[in-house]
JSON list of C-alpha atoms in Angstrom, two decimals:
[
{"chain": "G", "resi": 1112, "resn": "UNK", "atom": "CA", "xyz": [0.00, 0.00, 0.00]},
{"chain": "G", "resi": 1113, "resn": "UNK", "atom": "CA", "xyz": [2.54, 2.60, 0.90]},
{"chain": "G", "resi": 1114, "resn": "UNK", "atom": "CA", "xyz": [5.28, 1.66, -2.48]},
{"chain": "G", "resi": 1115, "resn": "UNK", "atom": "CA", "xyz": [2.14, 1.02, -4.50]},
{"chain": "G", "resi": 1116, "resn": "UNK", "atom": "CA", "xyz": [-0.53, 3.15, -3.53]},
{"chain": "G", "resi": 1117, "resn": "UNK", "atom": "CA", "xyz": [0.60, 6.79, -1.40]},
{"chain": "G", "resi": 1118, "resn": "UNK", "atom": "CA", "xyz": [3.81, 6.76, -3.75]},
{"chain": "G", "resi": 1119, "resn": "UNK", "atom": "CA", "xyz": [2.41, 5.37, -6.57]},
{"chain": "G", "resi": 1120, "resn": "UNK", "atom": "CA", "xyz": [5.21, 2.87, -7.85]},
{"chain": "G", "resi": 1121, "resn": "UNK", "atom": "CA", "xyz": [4.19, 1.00, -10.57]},
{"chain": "G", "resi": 1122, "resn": "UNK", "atom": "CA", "xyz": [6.15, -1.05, -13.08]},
{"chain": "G", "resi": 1123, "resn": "UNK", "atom": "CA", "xyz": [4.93, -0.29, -16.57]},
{"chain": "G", "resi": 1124, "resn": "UNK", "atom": "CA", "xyz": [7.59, -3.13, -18.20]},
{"chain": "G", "resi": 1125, "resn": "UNK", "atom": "CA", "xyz": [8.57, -6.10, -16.14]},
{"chain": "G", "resi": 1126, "resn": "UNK", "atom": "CA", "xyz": [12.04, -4.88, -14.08]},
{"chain": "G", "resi": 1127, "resn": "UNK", "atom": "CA", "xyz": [10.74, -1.65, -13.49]},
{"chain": "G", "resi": 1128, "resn": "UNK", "atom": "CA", "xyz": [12.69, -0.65, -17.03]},
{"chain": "G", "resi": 1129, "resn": "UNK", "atom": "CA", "xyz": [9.78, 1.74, -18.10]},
{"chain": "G", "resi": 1130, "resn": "UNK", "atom": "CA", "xyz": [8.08, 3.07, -14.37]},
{"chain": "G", "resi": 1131, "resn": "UNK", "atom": "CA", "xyz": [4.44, 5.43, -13.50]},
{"chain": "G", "resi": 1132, "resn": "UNK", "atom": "CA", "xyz": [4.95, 7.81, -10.24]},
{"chain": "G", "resi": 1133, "resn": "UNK", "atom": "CA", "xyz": [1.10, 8.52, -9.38]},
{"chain": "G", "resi": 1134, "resn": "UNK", "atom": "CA", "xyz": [1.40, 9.28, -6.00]},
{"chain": "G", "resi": 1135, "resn": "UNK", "atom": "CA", "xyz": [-1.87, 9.50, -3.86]},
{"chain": "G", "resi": 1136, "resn": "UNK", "atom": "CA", "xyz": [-1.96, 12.36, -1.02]},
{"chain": "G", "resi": 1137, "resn": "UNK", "atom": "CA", "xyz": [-3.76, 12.46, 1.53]},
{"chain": "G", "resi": 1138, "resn": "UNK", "atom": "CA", "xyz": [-3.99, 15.89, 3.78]},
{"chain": "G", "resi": 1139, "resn": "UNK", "atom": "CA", "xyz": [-4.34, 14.13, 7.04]},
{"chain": "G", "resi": 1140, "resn": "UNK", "atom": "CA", "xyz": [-0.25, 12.77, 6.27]},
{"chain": "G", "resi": 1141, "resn": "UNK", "atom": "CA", "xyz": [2.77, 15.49, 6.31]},
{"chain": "G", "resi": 1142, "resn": "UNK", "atom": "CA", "xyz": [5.05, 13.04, 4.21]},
{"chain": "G", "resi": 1143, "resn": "UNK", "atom": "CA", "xyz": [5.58, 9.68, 2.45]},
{"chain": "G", "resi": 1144, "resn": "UNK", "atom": "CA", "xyz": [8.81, 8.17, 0.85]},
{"chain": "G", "resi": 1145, "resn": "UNK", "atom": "CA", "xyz": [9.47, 4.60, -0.57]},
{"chain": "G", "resi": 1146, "resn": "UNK", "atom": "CA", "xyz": [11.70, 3.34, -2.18]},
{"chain": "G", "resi": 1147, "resn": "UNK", "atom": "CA", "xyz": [12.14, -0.50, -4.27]},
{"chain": "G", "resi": 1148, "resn": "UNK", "atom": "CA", "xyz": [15.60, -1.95, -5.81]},
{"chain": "G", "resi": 1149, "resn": "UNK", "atom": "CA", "xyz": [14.99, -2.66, -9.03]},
{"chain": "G", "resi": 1150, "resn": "UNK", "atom": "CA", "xyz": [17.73, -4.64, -11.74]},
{"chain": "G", "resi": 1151, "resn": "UNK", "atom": "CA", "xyz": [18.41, -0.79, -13.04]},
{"chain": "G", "resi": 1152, "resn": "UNK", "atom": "CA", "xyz": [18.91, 0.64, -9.43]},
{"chain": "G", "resi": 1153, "resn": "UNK", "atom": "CA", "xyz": [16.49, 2.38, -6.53]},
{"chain": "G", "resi": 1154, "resn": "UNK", "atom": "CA", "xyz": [13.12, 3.87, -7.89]},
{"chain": "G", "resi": 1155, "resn": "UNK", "atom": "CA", "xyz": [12.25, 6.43, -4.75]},
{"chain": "G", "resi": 1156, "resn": "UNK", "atom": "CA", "xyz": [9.21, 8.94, -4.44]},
{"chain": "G", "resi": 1157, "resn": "UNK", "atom": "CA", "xyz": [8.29, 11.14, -2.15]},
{"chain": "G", "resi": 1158, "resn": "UNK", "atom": "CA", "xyz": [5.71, 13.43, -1.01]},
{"chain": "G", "resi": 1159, "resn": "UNK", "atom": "CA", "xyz": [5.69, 16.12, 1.63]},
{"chain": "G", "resi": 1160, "resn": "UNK", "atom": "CA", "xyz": [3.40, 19.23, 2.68]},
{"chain": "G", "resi": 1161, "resn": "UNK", "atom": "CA", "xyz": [5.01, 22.71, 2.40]},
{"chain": "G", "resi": 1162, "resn": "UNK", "atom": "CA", "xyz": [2.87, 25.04, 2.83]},
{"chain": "G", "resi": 1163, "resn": "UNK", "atom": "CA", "xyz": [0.84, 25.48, 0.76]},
{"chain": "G", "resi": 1164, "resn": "UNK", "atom": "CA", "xyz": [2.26, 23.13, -2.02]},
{"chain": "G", "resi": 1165, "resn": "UNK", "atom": "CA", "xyz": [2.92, 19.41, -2.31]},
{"chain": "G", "resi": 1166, "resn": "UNK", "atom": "CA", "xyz": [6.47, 18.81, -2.83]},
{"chain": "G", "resi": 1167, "resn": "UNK", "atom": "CA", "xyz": [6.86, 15.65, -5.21]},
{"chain": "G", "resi": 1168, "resn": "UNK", "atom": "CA", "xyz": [10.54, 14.27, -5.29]},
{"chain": "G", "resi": 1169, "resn": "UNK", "atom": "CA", "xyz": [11.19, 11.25, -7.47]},
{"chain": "G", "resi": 1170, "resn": "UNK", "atom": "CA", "xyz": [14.44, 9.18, -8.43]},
{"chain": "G", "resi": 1171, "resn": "UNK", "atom": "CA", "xyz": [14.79, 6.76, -11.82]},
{"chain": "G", "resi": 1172, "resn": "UNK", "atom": "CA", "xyz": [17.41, 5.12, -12.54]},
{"chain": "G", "resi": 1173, "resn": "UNK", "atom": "CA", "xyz": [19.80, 5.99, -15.18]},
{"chain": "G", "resi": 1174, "resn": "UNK", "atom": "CA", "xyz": [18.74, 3.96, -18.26]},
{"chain": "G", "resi": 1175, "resn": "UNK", "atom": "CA", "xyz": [15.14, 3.91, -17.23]},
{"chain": "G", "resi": 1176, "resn": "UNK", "atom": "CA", "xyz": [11.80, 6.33, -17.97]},
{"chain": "G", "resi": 1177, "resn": "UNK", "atom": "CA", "xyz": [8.98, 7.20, -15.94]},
{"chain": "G", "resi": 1178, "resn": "UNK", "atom": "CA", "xyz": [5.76, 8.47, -16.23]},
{"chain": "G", "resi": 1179, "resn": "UNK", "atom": "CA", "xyz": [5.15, 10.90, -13.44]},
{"chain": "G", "resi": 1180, "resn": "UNK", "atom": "CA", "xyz": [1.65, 11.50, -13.00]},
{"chain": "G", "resi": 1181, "resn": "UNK", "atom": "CA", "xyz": [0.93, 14.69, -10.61]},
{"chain": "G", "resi": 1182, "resn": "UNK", "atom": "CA", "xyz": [-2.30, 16.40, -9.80]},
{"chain": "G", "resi": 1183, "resn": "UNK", "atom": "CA", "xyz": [-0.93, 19.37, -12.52]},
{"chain": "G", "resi": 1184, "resn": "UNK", "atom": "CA", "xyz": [-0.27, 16.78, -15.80]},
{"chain": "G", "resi": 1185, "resn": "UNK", "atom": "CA", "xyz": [2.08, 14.44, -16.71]},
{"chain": "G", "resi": 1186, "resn": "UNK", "atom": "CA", "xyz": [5.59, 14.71, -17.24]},
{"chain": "G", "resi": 1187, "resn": "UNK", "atom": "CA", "xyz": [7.85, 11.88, -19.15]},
{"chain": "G", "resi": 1188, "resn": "UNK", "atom": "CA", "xyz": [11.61, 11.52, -17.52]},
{"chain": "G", "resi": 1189, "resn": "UNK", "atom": "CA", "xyz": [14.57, 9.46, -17.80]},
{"chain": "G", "resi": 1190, "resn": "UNK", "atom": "CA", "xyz": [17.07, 8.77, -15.33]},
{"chain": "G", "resi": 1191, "resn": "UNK", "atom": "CA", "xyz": [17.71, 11.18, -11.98]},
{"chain": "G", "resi": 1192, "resn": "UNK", "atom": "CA", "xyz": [16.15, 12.94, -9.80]},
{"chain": "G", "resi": 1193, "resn": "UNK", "atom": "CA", "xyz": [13.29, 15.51, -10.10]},
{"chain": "G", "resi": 1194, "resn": "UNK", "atom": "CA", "xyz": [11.11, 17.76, -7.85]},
{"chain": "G", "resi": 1195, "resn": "UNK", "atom": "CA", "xyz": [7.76, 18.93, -8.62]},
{"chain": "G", "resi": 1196, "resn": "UNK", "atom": "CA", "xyz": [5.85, 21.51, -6.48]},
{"chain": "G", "resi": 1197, "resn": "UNK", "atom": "CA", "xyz": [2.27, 21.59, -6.78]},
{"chain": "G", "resi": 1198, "resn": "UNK", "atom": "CA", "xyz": [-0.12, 23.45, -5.12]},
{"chain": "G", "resi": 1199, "resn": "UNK", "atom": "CA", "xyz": [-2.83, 22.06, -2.47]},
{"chain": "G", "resi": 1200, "resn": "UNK", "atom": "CA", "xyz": [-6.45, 22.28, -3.76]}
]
């Protein structure tokens, strides 16, 4: 529930090789991270409160994409490490 659900973690290809971040908040939580070793290194993703913004932090492995799915749109990355602020509705 917490990899899978509250940081969304999904495998799109089997090995985690193509990867969706959908991340589920919930305003009753200040923060969530997980993390899962994969054959292409550590998938993490985060969420915190600040403010008045959610503060999204991912982490894909070099060689891999991701679909990160965030209450603003989509965004389509490749290997490292990204932050996304959104604000709370």
């Amino acid at each position: 529930f917490l990899y899978g659900c509250l940081c969304g973690i999904e495998p799109l290809e089997p090995g985690f090789r193509r990867i969706r971040i959908q991340p589920l908040t919930d305003p009753r939580l200040d923060w969530v991270e997980a993390s899962i070793h994969t054959r292409y290194g550590k998938v993490f993703s985060s969420w915190k409160k600040d403010g008045e913004e959610w503060v999204y932090s991912v982490v894909i492995p070099q060689g891999c994409t991701a679909e990160i799915c965030l209450p603003n749109g989509l965004q389509m990355v490749s290997g490292g490490q990204h932050e996304y602020r959104v604000p709370m509705q």
